[in-house]
mmCIF file of C-alpha atoms in Angstrom:
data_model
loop_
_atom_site.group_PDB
_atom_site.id
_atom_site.type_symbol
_atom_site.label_atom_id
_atom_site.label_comp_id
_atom_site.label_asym_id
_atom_site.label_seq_id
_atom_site.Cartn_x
_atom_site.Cartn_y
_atom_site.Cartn_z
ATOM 1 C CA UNK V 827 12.605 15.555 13.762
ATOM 2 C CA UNK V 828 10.851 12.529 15.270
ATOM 3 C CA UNK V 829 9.276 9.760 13.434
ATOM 4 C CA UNK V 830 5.705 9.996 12.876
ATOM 5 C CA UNK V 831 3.886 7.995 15.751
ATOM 6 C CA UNK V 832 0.371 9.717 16.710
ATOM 7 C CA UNK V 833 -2.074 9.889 13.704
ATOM 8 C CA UNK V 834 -5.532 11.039 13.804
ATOM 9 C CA UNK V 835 -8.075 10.479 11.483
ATOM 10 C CA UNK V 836 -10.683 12.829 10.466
ATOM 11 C CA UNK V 837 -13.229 11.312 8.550
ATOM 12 C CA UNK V 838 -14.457 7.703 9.650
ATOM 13 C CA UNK V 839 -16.054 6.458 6.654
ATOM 14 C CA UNK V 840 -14.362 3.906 4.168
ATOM 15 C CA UNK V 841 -11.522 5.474 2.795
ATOM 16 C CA UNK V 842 -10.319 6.649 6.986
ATOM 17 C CA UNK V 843 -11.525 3.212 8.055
ATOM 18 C CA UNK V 844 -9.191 1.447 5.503
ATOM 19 C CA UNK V 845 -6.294 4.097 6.525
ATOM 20 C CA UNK V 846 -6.830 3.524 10.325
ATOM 21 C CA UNK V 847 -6.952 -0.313 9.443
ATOM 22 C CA UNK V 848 -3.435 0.136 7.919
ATOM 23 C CA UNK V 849 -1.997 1.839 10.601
ATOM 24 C CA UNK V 850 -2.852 -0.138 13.252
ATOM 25 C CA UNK V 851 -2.024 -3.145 11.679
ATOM 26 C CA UNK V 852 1.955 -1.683 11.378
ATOM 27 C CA UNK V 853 3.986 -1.529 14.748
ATOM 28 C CA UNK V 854 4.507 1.684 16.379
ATOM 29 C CA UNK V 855 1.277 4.272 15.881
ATOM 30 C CA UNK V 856 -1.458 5.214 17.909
ATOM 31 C CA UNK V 857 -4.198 5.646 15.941
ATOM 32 C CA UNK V 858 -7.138 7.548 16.442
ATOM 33 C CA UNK V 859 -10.477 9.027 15.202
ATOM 34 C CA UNK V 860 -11.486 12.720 16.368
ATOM 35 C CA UNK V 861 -15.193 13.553 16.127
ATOM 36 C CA UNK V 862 -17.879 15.498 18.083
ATOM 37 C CA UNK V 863 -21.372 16.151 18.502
ATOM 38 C CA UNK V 864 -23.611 12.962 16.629
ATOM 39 C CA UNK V 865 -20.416 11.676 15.032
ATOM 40 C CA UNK V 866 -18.689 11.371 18.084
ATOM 41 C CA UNK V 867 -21.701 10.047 20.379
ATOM 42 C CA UNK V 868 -21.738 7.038 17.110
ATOM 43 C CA UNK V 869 -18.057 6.229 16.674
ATOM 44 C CA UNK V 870 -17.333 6.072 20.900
ATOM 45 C CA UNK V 871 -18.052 2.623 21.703
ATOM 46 C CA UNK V 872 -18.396 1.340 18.390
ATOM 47 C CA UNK V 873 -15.932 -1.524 16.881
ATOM 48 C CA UNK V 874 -14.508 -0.999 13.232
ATOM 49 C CA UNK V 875 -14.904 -4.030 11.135
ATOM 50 C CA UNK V 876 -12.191 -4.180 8.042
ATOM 51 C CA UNK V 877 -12.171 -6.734 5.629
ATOM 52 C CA UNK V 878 -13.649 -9.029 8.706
ATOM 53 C CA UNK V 879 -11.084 -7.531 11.431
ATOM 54 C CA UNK V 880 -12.050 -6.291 14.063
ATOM 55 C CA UNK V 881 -10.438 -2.567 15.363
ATOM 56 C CA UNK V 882 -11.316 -0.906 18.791
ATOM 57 C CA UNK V 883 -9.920 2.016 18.315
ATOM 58 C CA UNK V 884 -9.917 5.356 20.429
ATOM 59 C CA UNK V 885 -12.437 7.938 19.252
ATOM 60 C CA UNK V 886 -11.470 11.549 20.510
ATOM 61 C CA UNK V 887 -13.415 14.752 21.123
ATOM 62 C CA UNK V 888 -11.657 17.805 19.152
ATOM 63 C CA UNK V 889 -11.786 20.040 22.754
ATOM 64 C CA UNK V 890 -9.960 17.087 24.555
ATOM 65 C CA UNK V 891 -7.166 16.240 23.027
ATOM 66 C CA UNK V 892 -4.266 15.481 24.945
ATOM 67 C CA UNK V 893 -1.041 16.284 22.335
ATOM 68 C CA UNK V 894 -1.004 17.353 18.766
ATOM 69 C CA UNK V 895 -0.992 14.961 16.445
ATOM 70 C CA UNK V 896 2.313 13.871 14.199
ATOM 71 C CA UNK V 897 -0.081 13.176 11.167
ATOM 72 C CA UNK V 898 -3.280 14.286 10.745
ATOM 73 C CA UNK V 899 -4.865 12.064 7.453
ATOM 74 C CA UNK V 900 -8.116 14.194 6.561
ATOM 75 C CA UNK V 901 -10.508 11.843 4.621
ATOM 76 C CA UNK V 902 -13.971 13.764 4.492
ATOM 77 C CA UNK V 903 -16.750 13.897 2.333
ATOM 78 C CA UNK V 904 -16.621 18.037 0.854
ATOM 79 C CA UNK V 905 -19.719 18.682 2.326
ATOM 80 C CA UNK V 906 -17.997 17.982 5.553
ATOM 81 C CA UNK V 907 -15.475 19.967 5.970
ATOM 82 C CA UNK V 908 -16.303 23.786 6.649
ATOM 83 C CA UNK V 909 -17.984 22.075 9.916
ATOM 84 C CA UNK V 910 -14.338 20.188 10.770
ATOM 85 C CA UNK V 911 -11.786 22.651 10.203
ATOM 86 C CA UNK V 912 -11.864 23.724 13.703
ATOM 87 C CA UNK V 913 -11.602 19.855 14.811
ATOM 88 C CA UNK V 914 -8.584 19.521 12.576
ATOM 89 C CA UNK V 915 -6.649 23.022 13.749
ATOM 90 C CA UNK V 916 -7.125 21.585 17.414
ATOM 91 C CA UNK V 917 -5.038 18.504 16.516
ATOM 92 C CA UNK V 918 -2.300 21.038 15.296
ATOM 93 C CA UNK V 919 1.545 21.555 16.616
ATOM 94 C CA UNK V 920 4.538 22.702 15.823
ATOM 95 C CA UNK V 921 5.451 19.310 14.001
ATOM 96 C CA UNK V 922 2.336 18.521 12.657
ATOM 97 C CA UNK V 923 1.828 17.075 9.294
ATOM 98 C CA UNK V 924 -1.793 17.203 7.469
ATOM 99 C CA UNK V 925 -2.521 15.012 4.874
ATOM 100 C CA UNK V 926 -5.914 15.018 2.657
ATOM 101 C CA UNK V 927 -6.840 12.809 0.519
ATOM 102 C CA UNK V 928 -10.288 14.110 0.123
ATOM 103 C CA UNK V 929 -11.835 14.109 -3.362
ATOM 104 C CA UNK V 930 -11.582 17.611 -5.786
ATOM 105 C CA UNK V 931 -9.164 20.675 -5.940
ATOM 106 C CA UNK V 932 -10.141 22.782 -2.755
ATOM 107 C CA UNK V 933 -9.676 21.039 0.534
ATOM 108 C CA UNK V 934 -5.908 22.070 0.981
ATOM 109 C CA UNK V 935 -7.055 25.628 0.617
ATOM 110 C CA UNK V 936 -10.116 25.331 2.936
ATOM 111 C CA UNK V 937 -7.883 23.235 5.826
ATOM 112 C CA UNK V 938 -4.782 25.691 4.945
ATOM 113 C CA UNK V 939 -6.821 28.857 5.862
ATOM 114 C CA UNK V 940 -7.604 27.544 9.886
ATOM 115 C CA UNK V 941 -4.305 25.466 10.518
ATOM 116 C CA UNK V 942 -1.707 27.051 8.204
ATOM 117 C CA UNK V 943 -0.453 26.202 4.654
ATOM 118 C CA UNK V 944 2.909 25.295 5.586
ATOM 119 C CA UNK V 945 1.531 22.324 7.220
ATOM 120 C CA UNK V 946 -0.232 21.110 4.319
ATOM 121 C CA UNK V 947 1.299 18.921 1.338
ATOM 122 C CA UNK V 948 -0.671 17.989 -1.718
ATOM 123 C CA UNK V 949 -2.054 14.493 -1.908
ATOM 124 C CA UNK V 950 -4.207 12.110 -3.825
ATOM 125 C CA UNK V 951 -5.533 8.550 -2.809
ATOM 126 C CA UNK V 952 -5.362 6.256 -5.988
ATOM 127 C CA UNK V 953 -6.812 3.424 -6.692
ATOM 128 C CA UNK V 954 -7.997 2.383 -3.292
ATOM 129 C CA UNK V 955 -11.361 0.419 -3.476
ATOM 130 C CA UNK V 956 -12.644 0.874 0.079
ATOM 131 C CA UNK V 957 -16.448 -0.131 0.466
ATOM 132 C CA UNK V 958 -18.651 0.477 3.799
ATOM 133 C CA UNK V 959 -21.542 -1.629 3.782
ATOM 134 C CA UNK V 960 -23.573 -0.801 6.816
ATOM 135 C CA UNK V 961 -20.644 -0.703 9.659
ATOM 136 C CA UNK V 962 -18.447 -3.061 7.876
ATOM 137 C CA UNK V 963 -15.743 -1.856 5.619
ATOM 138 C CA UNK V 964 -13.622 -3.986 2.757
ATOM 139 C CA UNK V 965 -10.643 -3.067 0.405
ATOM 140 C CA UNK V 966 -9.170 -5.284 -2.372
ATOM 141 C CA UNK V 967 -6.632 -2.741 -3.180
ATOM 142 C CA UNK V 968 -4.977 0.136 -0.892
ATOM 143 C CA UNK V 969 -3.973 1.736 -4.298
ATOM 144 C CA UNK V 970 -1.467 4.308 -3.028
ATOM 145 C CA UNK V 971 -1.318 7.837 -1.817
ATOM 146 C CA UNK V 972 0.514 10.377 -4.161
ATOM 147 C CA UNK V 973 1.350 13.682 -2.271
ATOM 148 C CA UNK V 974 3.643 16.623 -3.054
ATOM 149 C CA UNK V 975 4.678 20.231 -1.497
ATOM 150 C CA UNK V 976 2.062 22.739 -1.677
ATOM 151 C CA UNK V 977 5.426 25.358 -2.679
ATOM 152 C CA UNK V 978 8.761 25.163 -3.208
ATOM 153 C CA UNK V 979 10.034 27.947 -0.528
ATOM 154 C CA UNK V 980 10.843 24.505 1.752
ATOM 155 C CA UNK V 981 8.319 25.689 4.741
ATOM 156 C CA UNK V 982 6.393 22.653 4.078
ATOM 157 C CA UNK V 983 6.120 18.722 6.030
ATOM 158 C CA UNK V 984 9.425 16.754 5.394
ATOM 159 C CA UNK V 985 8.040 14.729 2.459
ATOM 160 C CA UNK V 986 10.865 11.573 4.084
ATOM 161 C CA UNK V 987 9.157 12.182 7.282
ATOM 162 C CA UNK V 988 5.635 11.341 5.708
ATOM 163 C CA UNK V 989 7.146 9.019 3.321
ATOM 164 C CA UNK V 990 8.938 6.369 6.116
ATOM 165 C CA UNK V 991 5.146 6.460 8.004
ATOM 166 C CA UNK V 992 3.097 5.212 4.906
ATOM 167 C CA UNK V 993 6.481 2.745 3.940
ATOM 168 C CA UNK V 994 6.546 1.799 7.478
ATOM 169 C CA UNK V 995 2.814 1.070 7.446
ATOM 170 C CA UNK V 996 2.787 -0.467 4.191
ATOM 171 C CA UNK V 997 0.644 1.988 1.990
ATOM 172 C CA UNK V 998 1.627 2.220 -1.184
ATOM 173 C CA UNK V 999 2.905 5.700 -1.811
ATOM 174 C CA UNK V 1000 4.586 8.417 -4.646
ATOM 175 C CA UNK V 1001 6.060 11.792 -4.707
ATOM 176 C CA UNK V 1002 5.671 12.952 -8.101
ATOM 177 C CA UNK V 1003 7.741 15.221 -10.441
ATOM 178 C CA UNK V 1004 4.575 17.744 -10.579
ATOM 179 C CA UNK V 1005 1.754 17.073 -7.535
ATOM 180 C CA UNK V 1006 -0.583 19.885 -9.524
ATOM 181 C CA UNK V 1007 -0.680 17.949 -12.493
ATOM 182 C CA UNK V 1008 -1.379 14.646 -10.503
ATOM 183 C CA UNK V 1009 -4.076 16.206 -8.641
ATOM 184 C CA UNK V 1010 -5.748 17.214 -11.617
ATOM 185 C CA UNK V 1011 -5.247 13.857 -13.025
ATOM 186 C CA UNK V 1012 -7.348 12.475 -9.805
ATOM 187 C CA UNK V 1013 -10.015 14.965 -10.189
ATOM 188 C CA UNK V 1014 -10.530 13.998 -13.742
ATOM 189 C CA UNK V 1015 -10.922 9.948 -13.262
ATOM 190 C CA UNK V 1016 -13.417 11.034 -10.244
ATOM 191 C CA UNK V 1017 -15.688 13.604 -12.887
ATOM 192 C CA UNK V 1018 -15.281 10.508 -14.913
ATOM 193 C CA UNK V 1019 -15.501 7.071 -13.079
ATOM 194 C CA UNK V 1020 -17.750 8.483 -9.823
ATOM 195 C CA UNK V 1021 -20.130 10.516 -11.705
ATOM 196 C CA UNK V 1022 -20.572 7.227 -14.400
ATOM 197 C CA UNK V 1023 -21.067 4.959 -11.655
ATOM 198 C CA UNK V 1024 -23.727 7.074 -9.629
ATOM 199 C CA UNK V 1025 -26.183 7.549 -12.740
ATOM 200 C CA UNK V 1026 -25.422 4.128 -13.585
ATOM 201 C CA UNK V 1027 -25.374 1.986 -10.615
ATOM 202 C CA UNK V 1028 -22.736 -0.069 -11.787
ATOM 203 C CA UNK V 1029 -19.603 -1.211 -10.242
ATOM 204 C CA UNK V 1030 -15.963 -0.990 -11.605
ATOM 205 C CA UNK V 1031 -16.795 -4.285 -13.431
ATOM 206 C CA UNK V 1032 -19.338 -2.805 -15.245
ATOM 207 C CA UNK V 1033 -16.809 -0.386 -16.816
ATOM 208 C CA UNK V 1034 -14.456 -3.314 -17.158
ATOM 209 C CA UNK V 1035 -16.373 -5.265 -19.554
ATOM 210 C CA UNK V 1036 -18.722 -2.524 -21.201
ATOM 211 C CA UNK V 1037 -17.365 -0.497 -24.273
ATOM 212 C CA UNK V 1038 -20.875 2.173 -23.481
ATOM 213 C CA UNK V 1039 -19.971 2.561 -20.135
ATOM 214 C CA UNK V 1040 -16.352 3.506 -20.889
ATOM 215 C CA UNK V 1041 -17.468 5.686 -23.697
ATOM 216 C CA UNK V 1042 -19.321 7.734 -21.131
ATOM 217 C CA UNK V 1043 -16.394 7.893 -18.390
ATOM 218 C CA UNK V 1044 -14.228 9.178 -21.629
ATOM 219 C CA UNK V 1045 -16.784 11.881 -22.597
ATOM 220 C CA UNK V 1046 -16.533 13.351 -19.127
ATOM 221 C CA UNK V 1047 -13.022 13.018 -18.805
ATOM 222 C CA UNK V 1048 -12.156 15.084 -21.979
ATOM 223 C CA UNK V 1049 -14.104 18.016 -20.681
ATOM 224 C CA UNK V 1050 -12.002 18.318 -17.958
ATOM 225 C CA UNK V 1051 -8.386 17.680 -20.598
ATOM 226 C CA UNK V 1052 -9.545 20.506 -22.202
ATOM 227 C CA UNK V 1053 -9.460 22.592 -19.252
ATOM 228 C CA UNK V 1054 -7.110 21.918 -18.204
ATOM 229 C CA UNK V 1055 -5.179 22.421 -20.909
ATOM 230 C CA UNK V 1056 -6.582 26.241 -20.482
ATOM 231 C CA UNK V 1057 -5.166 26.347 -17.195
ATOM 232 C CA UNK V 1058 -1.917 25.537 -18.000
ATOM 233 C CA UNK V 1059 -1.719 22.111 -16.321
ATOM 234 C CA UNK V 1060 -0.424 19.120 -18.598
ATOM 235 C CA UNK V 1061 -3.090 16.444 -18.688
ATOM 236 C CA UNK V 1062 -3.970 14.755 -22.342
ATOM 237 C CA UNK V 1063 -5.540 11.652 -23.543
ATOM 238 C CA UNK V 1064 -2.796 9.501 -22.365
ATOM 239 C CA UNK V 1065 -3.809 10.560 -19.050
ATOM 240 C CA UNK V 1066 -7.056 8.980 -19.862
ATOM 241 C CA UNK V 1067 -5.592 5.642 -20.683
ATOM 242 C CA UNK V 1068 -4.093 5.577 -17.925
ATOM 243 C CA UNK V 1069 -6.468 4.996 -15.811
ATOM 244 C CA UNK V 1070 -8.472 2.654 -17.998
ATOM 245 C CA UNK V 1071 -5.407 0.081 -17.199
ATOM 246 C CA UNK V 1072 -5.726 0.923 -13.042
ATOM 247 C CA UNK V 1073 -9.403 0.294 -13.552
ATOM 248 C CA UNK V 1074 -9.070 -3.136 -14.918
ATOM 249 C CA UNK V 1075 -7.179 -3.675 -11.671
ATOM 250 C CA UNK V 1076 -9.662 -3.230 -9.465
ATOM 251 C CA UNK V 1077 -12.242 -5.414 -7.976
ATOM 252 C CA UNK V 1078 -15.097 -6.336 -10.260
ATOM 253 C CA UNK V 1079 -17.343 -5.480 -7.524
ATOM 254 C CA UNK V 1080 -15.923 -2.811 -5.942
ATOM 255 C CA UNK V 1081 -18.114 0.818 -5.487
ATOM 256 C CA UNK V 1082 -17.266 4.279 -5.813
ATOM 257 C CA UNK V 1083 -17.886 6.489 -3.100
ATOM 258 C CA UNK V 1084 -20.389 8.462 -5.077
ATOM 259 C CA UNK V 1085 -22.286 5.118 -5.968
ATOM 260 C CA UNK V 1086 -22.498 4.273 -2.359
ATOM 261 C CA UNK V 1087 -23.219 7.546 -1.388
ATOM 262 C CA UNK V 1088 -25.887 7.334 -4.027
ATOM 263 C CA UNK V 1089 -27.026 3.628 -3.011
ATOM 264 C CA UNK V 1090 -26.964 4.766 1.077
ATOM 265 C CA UNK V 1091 -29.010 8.299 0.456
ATOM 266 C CA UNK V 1092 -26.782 10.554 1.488
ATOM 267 C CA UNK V 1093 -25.714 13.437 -0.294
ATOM 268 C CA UNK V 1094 -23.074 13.207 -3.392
ATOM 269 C CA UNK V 1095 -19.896 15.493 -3.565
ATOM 270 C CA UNK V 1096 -21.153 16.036 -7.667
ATOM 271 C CA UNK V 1097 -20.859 19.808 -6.857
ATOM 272 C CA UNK V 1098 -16.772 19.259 -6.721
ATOM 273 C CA UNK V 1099 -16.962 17.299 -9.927
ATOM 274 C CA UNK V 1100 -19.176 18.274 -12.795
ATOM 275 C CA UNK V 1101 -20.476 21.586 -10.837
ATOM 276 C CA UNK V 1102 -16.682 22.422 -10.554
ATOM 277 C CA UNK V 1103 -16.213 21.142 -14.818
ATOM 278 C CA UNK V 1104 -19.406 23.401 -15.299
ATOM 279 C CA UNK V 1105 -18.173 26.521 -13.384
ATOM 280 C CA UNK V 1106 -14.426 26.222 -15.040
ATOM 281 C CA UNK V 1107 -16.082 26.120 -18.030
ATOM 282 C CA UNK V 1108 -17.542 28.967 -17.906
ATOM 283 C CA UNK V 1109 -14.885 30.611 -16.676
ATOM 284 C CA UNK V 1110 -12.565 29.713 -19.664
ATOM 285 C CA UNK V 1111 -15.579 29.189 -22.263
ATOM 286 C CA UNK V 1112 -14.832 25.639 -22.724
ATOM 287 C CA UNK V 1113 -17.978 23.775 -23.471
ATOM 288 C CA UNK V 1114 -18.875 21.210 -20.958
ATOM 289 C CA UNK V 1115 -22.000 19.771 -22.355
ATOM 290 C CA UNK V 1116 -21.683 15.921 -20.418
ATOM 291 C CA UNK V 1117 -20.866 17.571 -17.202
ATOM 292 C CA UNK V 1118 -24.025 19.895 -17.236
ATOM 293 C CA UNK V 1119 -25.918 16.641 -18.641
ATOM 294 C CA UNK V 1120 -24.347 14.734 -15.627
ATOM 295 C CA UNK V 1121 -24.721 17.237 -13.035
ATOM 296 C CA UNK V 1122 -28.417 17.362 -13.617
ATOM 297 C CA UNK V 1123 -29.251 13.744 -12.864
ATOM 298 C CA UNK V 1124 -27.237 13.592 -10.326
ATOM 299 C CA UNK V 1125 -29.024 16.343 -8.453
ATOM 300 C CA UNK V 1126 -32.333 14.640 -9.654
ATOM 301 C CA UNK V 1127 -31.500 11.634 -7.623
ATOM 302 C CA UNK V 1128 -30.241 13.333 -4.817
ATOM 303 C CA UNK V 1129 -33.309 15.007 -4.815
ATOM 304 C CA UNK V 1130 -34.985 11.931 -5.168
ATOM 305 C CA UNK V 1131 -32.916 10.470 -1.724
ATOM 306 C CA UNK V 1132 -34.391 13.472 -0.251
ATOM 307 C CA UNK V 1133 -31.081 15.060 0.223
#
């Protein structure tokens, strides 16, 4: 099978601006965004600025796209993506890989359902802190992309396939020994450090150098422990720790995406983090009494932002 050459990007905000920055920064891709409608009419002739570099790169309507894309990296807000799925099964081939390292536990299924599971692998983005400020975008640190197969029939990507594209374009990267448990692991720091931010307003140096503020991430973050542990998937306190050593790694001024969601007045993806904490816990009668607590002022400030 051929090396992966054509990505697209779904998703142009700072998480698929740092990506596309990546990419077309290594030899041999062709990068490109696909949008339509508002999105579309936005990105066209607009210039990418990352970390005060300037990209001009192609920006492609779903209905005219010449080839199927060898990668398609899907990195969309939740809220987004019932209104992109067709987009993304229009980039689709034989030989297509999709990749998405969108926040929570449901966008394989969602993107699976229109384009086919056995082009799917599990991933996580970790520790990437990506930052849009107006139409510029910044990273410190590309963290790294952990990704997995969905099953273990062998139907699936090649995992080497996807693995020499991120090596070849630099990105940090990791197949673990269990994908499930690592995706849990990511949904817990962002029910923990994104939810903690938003009420907050306080950047990852905040939680760096403020016992209170860590106290809180940790409250959240053992809800979700013990449900996991209810669902059969191995997360502990351990897990906790470590992230409290990748957080001390990032920059001290660095924002979550829910914080600048929060800060820009757009809607918050809080509905895949403590509404999903609340809803499991109910479902396996697991208290969840910071996630409900959470959840609430979140909404309160959304509804505040008018969104």
């Amino acid at each position: 099978m051929k090396a992966i050459r054509n990505i697209s990007i779904v998703g142009a905000g700072a998480m698929g601006a740092a990506y596309a920055a990546m990419f077309t920064d290594a030899a041999g891709f062709a990068v490109s965004f696909v949008a339509r409608g508002k999105r579309y009419e936005r990105l066209k002739n607009k210039t990418l600025t990352v970390n005060d570099r300037l990209y001009n790169l192609p920006v492609v309507h779903p209905d005219k796209v010449a080839e199927p894309a060898d990668l398609v990296l899907v990195a969309l807000k939740h809220h987004h993506l019932e209104g992109a799925v067709d987009d993304i099964a229009a980039l689709v081939g034989k030989d297509t890989a999709i990749l998405s390292v969108m926040n929570g536990l449901e966008s394989e299924a969602t993107i699976g359902a229109a384009c086919g599971m056995d082009k799917l692998v599990y991933a996580i983005a970790v520790g990437i802190d990506a930052v849009r400020e107006n139409d510029r975008f910044t990273y410190a640190n590309p963290g790294k992309i952990v990704f997995g197969p969905i099953g273990d029939g062998g139907r699936g990507p090649k995992l080497d396939r996807i693995q020499e594209a991120l090596d070849r374009a630099g990105i940090p990267n990791e197949v673990p020994v269990d994908i499930v448990q690592a995706m849990w692991w990511k949904f817990m720091i962002n029910v923990g450090i994104n939810q903690a931010s938003a009420v907050l307003r306080a950047t990852y140096g905040v939680f760096q150098s403020s016992p209170d503020a860590r106290t809180l991430i940790r409250s959240l973050m053992e809800e979700v422990v013990s449900l996991a542990k209810k669902a059969g998937i191995g997360l502990s306190e351990a897990d906790i720790d470590e992230w409290d050593i990748i957080m001390n790694n990032l920059s001290a001024t660095g924002k979550t995406s829910m914080l600048q969601d929060v800060e820009a007045g757009r809607k918050t993806e809080v509905e895949i983090f403590a509404g999903k904490v609340v809803a499991l816990g109910n479902q396996y009668l697991v208290p969840t009494p910071v996630n409900v607590t959470l959840q609430r002022i979140i909404k309160v400030i959304e509804y505040k932002n008018g969104v």
